[in-house]
Short mmCIF file of C-alpha atoms and ligand atoms in Angstrom, two decimals:
data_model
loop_
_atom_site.label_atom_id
_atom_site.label_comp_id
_atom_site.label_asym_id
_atom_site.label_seq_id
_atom_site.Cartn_x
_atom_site.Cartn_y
_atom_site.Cartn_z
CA UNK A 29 0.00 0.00 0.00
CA UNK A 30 1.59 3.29 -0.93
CA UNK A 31 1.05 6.43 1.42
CA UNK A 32 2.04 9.84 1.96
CA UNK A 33 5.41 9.01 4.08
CA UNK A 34 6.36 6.51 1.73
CA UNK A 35 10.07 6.74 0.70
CA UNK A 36 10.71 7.86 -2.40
CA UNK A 37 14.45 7.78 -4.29
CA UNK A 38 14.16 9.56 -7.27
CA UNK A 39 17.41 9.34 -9.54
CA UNK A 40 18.76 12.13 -11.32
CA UNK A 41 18.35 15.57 -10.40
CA UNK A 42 18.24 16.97 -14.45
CA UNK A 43 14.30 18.63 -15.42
CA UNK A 44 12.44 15.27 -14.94
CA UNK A 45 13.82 14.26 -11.30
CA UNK A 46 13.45 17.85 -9.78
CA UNK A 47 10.26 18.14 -11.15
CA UNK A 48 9.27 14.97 -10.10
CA UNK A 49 10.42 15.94 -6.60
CA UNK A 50 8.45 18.89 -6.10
CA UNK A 51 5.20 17.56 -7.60
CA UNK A 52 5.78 14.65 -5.04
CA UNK A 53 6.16 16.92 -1.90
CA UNK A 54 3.43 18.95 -3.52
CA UNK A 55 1.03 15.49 -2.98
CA UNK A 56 2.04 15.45 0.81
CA UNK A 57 5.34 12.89 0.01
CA UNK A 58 7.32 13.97 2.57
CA UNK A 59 10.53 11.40 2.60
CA UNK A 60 11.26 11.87 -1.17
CA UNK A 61 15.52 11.93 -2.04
CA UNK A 62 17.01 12.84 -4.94
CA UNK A 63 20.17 11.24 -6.01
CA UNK A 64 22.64 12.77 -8.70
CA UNK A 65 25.81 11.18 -9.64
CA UNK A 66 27.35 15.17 -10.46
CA UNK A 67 29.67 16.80 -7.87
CA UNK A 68 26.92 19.57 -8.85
CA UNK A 69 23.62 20.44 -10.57
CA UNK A 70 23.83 20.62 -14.34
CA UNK A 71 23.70 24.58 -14.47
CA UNK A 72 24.52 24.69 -17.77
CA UNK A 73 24.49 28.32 -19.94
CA UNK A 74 22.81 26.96 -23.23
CA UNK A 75 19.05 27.44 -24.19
CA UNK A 76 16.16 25.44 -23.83
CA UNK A 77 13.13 26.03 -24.99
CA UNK A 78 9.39 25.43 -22.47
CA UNK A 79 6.50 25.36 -24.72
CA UNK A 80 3.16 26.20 -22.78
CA UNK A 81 2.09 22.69 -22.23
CA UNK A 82 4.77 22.34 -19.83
CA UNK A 83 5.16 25.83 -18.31
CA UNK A 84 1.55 25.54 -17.71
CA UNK A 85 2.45 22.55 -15.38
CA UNK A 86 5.52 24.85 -13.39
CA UNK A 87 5.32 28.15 -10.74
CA UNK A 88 5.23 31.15 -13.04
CA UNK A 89 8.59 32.20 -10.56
CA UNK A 90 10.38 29.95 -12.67
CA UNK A 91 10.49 31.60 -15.90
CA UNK A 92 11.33 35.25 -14.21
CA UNK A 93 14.28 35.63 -16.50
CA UNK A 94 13.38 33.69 -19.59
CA UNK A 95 12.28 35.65 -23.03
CA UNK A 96 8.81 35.06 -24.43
CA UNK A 97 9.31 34.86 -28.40
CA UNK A 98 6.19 35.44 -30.05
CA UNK A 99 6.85 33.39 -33.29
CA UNK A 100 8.76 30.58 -34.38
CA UNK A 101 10.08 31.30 -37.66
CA UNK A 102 10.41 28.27 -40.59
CA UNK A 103 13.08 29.82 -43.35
CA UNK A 104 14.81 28.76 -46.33
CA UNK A 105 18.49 28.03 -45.93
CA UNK A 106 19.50 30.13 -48.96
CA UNK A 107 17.68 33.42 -48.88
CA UNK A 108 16.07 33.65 -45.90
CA UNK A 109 12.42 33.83 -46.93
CA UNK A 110 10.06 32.88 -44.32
CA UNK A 111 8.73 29.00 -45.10
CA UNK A 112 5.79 29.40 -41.93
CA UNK A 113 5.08 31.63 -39.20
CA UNK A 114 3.48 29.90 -36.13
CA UNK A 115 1.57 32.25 -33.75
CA UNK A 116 3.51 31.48 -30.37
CA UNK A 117 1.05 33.53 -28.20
CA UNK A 118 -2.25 31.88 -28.68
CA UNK A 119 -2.11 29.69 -25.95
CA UNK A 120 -2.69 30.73 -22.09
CA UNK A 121 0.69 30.28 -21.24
CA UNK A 122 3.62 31.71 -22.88
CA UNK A 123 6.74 29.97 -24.70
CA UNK A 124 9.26 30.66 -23.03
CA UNK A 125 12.97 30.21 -24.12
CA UNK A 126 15.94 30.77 -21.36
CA UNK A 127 19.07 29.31 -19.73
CA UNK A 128 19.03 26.00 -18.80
CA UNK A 129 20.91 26.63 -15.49
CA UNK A 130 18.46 28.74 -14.61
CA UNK A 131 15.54 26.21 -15.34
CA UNK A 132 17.06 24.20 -12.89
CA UNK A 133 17.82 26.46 -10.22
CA UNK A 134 14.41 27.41 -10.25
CA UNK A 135 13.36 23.27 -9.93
CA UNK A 136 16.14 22.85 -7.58
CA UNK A 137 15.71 21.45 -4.06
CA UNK A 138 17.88 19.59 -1.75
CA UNK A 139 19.62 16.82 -3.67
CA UNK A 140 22.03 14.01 -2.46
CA UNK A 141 25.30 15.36 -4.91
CA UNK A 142 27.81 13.00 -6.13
CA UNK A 143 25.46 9.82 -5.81
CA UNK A 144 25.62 7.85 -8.77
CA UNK A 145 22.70 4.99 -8.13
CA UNK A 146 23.75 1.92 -10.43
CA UNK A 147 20.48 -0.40 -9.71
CA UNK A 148 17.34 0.34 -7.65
CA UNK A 149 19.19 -2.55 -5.77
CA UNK A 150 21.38 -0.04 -4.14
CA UNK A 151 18.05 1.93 -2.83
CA UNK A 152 16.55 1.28 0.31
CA UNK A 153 13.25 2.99 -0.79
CA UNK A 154 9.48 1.76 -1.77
CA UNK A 155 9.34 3.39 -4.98
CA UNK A 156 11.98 4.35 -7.20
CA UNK A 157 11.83 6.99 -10.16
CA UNK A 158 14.40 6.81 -12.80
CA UNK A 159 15.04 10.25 -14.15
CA UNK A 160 18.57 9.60 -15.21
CA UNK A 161 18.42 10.62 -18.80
CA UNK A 162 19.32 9.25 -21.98
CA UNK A 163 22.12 6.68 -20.66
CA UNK A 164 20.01 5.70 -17.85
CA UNK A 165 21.09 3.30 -15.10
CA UNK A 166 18.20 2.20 -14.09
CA UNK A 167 16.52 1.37 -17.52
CA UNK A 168 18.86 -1.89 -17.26
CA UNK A 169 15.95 -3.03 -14.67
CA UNK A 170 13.80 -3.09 -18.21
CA UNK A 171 15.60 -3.66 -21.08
CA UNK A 172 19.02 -3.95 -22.41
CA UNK A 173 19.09 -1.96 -25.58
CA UNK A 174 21.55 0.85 -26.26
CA UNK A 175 21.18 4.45 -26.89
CA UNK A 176 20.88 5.01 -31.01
CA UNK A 177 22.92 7.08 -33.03
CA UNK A 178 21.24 9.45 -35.29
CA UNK A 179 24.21 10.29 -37.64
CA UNK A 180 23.89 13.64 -36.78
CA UNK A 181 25.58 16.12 -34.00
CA UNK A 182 24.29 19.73 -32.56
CA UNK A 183 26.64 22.14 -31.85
CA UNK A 184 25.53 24.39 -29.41
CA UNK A 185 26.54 28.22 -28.34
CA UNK A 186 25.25 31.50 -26.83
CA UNK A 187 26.20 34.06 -29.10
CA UNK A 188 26.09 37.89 -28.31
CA UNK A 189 23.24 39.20 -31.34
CA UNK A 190 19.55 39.67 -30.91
CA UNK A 191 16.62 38.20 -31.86
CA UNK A 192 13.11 37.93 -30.54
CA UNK A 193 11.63 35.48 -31.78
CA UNK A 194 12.28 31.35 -32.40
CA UNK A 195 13.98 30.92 -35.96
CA UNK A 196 14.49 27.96 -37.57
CA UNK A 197 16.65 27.36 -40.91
CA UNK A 198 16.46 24.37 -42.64
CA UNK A 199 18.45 23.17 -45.60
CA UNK A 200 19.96 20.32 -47.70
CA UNK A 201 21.42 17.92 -44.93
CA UNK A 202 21.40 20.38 -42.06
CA UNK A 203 19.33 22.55 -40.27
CA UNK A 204 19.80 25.99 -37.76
CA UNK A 205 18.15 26.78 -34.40
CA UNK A 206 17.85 30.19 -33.37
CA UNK A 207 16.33 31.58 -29.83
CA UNK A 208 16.85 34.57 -27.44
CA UNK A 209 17.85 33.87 -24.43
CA UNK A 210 18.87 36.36 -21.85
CA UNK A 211 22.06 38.35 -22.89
CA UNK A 212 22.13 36.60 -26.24
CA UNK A 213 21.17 34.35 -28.41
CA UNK A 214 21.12 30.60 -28.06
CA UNK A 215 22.29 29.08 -31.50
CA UNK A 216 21.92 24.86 -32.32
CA UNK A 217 23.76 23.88 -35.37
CA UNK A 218 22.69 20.52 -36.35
CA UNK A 219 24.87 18.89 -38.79
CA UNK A 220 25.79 15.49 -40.27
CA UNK A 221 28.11 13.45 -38.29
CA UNK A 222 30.96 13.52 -41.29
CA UNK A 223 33.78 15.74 -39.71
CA UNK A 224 32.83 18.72 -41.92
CA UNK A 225 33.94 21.65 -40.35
CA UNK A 226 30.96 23.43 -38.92
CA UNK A 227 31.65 27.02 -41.35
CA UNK A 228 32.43 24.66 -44.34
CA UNK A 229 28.96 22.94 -44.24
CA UNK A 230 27.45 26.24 -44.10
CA UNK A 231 29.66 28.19 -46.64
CA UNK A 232 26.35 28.66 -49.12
CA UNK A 233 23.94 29.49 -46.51
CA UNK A 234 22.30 33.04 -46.79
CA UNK A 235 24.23 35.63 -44.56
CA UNK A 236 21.56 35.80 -41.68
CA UNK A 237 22.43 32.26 -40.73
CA UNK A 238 26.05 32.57 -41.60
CA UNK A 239 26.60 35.20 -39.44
CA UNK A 240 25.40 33.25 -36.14
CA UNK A 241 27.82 30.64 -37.58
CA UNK A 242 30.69 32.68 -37.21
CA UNK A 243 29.95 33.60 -33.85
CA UNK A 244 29.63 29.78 -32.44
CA UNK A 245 33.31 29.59 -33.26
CA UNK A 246 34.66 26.28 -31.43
CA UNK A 247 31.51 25.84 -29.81
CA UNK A 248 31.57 21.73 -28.60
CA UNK A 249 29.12 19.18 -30.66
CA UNK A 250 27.72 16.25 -29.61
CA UNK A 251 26.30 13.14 -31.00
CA UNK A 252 22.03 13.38 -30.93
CA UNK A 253 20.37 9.79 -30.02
CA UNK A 254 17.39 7.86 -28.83
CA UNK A 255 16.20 4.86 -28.07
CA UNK A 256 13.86 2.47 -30.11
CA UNK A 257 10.83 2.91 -27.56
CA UNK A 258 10.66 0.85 -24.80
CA UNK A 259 7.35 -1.76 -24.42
CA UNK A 260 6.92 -0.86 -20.72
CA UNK A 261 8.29 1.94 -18.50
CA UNK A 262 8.04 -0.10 -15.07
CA UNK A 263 9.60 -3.07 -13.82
CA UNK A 264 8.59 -3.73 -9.79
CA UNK A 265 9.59 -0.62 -7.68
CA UNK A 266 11.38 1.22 -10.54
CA UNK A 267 9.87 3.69 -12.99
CA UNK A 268 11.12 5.59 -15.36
CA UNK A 269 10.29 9.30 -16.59
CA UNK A 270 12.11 11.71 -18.76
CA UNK A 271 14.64 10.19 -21.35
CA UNK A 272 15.30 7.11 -18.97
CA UNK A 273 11.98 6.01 -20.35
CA UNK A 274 11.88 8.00 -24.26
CA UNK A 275 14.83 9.68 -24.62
CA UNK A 276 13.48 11.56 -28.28
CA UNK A 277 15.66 13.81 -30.96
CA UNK A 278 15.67 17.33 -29.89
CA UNK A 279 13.37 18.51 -33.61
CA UNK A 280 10.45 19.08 -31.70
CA UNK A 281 12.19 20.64 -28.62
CA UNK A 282 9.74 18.29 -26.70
CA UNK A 283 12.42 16.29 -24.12
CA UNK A 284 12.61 18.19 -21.19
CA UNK A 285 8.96 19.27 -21.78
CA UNK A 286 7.88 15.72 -21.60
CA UNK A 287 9.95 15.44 -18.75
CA UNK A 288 7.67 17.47 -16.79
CA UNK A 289 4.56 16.36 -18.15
CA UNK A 290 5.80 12.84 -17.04
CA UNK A 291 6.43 14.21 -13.38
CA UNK A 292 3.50 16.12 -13.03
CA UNK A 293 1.41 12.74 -14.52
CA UNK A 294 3.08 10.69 -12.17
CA UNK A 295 3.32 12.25 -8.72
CA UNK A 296 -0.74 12.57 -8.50
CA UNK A 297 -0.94 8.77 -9.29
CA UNK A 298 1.96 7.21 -6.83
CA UNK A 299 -0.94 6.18 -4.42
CA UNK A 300 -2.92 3.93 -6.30
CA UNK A 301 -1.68 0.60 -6.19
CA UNK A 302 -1.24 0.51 -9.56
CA UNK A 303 0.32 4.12 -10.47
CA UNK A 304 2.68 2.70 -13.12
CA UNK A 305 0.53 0.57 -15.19
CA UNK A 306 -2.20 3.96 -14.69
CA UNK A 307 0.70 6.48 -15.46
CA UNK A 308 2.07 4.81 -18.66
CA UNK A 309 -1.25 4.29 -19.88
CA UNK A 310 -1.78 8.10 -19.36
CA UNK A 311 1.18 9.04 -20.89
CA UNK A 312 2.72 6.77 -23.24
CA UNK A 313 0.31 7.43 -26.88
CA UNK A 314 1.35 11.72 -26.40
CA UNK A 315 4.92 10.60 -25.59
CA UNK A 316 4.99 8.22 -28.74
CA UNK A 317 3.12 10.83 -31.17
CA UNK A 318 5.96 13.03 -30.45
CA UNK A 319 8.61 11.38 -30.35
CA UNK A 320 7.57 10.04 -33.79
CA UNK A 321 7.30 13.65 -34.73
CA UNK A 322 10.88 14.28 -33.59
CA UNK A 323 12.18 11.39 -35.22
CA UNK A 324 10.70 12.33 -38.84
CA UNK A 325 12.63 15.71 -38.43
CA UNK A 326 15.74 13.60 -39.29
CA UNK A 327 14.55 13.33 -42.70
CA UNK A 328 12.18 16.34 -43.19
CA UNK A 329 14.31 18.50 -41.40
CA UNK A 330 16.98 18.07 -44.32
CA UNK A 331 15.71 17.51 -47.71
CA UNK A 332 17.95 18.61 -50.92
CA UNK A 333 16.01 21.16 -52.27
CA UNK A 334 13.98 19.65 -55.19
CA UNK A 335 10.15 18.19 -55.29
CA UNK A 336 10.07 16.56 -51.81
CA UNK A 337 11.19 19.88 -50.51
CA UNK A 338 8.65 22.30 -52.21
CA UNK A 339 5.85 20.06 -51.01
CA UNK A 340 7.48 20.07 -47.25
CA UNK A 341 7.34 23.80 -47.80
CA UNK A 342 4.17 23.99 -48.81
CA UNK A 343 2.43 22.07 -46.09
CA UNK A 344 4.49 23.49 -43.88
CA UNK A 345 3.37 27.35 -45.50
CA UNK A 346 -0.47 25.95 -45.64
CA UNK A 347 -0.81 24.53 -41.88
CA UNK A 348 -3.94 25.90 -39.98
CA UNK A 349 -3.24 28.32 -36.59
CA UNK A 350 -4.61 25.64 -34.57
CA UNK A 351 -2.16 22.94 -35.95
CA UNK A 352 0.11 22.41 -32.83
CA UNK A 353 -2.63 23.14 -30.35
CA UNK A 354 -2.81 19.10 -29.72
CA UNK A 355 0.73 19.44 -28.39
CA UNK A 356 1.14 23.11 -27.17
CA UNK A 357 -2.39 23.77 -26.38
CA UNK A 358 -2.52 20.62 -23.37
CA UNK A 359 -2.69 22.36 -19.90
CA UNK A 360 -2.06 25.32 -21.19
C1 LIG B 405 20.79 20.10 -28.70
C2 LIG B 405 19.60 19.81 -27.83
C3 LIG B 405 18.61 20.76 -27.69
C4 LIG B 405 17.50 20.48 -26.90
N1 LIG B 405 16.54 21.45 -26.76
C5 LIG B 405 15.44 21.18 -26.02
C6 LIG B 405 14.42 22.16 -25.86
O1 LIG B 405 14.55 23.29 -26.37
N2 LIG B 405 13.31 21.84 -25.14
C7 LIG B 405 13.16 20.60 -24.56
O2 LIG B 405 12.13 20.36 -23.93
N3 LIG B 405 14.12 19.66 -24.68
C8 LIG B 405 15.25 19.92 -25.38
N4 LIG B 405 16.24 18.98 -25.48
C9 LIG B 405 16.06 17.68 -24.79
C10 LIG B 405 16.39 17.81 -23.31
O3 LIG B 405 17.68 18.31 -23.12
C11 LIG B 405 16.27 16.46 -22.62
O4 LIG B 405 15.16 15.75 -23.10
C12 LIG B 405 16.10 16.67 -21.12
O5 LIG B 405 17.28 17.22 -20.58
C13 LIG B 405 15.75 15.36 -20.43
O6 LIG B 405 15.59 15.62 -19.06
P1 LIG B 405 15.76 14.44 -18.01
O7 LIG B 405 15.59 15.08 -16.67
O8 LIG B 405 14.91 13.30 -18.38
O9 LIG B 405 17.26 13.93 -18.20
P2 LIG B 405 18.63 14.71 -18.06
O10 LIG B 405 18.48 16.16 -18.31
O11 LIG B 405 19.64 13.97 -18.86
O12 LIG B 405 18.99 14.56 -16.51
C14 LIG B 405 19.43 13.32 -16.00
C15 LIG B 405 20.19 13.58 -14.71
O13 LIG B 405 20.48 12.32 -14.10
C16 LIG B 405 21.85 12.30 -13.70
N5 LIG B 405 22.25 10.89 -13.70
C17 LIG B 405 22.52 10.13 -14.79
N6 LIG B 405 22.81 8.87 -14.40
C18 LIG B 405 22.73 8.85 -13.05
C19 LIG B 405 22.92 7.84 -12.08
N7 LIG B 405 23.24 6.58 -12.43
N8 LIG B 405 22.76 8.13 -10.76
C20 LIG B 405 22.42 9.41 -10.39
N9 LIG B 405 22.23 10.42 -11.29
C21 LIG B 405 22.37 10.14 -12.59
C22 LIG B 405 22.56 13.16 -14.74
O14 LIG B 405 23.81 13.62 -14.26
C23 LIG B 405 21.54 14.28 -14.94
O15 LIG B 405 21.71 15.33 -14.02
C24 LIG B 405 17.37 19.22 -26.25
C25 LIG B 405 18.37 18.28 -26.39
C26 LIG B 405 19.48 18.56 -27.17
C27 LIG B 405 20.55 17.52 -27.31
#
């Protein structure tokens, strides 16, 4: 029987786990730990963007110093021209784009630091939520696949321009995120995994993009991956929320959004005998619509320019206001 003072481990202390552990106090759990294998919490200076259905879900506190772009931008990789224009502001809750260090100072509360968990084995605790991310410990208690490799990497960098709205190039074999965040501009590159140099593979790009280019100069990549989906996101005491359970490709800038839905899903549930079966159930045909959608980005995200393009273009130029509402419009 699960109750309030039930003891609660929840592992990894990224957007999932320290949402998870404030919706859980927020339901009276009062013995809930956090465990994070980092000497500190990840508060890391890039971008991330919180579409409504998720900041609908968080204290309005927690987007004090984020921007609120009022459009996301589509736009053709060689002269700029605007593909779509989706209306950012139609929903009750802003889009918000900001830091991602100060997303999680804003989630943060007390957290057991350098505590990597290797098994729920190693937990003394009734129920035990696996927020660890995309290499996730714990999803060993489900299955035994690996992470995926996309074939593709993102650079990432805050460069000093401005910009006040979301803007999103996309050309042959590559494509070019652009937000405001505050005191710049966050900028995601993502590029084939083929050694190009980032400049090179962007040499015959219009000059708007180029120019953000030039400014991410050395800026680190890393490889993008998922997972093939998982058939269940429970095994005994152990779930799993975030990317432990569907880690997704960041197209759709839906992982750390879906984080939070899963924790604010979850913690309302934990009582009921059967939370897990009742939370997956709840969650898992959103979670797999979008991470399809993320995963299609791969290939509609870089088309050569040519017939498969123009009709991209044009659905993407014809889609209704009210298109996204099914994924923005939830909560919000
Ligand atoms: C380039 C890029 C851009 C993105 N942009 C967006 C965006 O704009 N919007 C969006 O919603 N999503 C975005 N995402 C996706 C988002 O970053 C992830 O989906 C999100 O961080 C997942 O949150 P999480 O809490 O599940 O996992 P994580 O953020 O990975 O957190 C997991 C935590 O667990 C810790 N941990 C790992 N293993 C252990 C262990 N064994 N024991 C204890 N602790 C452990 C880690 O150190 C980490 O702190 C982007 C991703 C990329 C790559």
């Amino acid at each position: 029987m699960r109750c309030a003072t039930t003891e609660t481990a929840v592992v990894g202390a990224g957007v999932g786990g320290l949402t998870a552990a404030l919706a859980l106090r927020r339901e009276g759990f009062s013995r809930v730990t956090v465990y994070e294998r980092q000497a500190e919490l990840p508060f890391e200076g890039y971008g991330i963007q919180i579409s409504p259905n998720a900041a609908a879900l968080l204290d309005g506190h927690v987007f004090a110093a984020a921007a609120r772009p009022p459009y996301r931008e589509i736009r053709r990789w060689r002269d700029d021209a605007v593909i779509s224009r989706i209306d950012l502001q139609r929903y009750r809750t802003p889009y918000y784009t900001m830091r991602r260090g100060d997303l999680i100072a804003a989630l943060a509360s007390p957290v057991v630091l350098n505590a990597p968990v290797r098994s729920a084995a190693d937990l003394d605790a009734e129920i035990v939520i696996g927020a660890d991310g995309l290499n996730s410990a714990l999803h060993g208690a489900i299955a035994s696949d690996r992470p995926r490799d996309s074939g593709y990497v993102a650079y990432r960098a805050v460069v000093p321009a401005g910009l006040d709205r979301v803007v999103v190039w996309l050309g042959p074999g590559r494509h070019l995120v652009a937000y405001p965040i505050g005191g710049g501009v966050n900028v995601v590159a993502v590029v084939p995994d083929d050694g190009v140099a980032l400049e090179d593979g962007f040499a015959e790009w219009h000059p708007a993009p180029r120019r953000l280019i030039a400014l991410m100069n050395g800026s680190p990549s890393h490889l993008l991956r998922d997972r093939v989906p998982l058939p269940c996101w429970h095994e005994g005491k152990v779930v799993l929320i975030g990317d432990a359970a569907h880690p997704m490709l960041p197209f759709a800038a839906q992982g750390a959004v879906q984080a939070i839905e899963d924790a604010a899903a979850l913690a309302p549930l934990l009582r009921h005998p059967d939370a897990f079966a009742r939370f997956e159930a709840a969650r898992r045909p959103r979670v797999e619509r979008i991470f399809a959608m993320s995963r299609a980005g791969l290939q509609s995200y870089h088309l050569p320019d040519g017939s498969e393009q123009r009709r991209r273009d044009r659905e993407l130029a014809a889609a209704p206001a009210n298109a996204l509402d099914w994924l923005y419009g939830v909560n919000s």
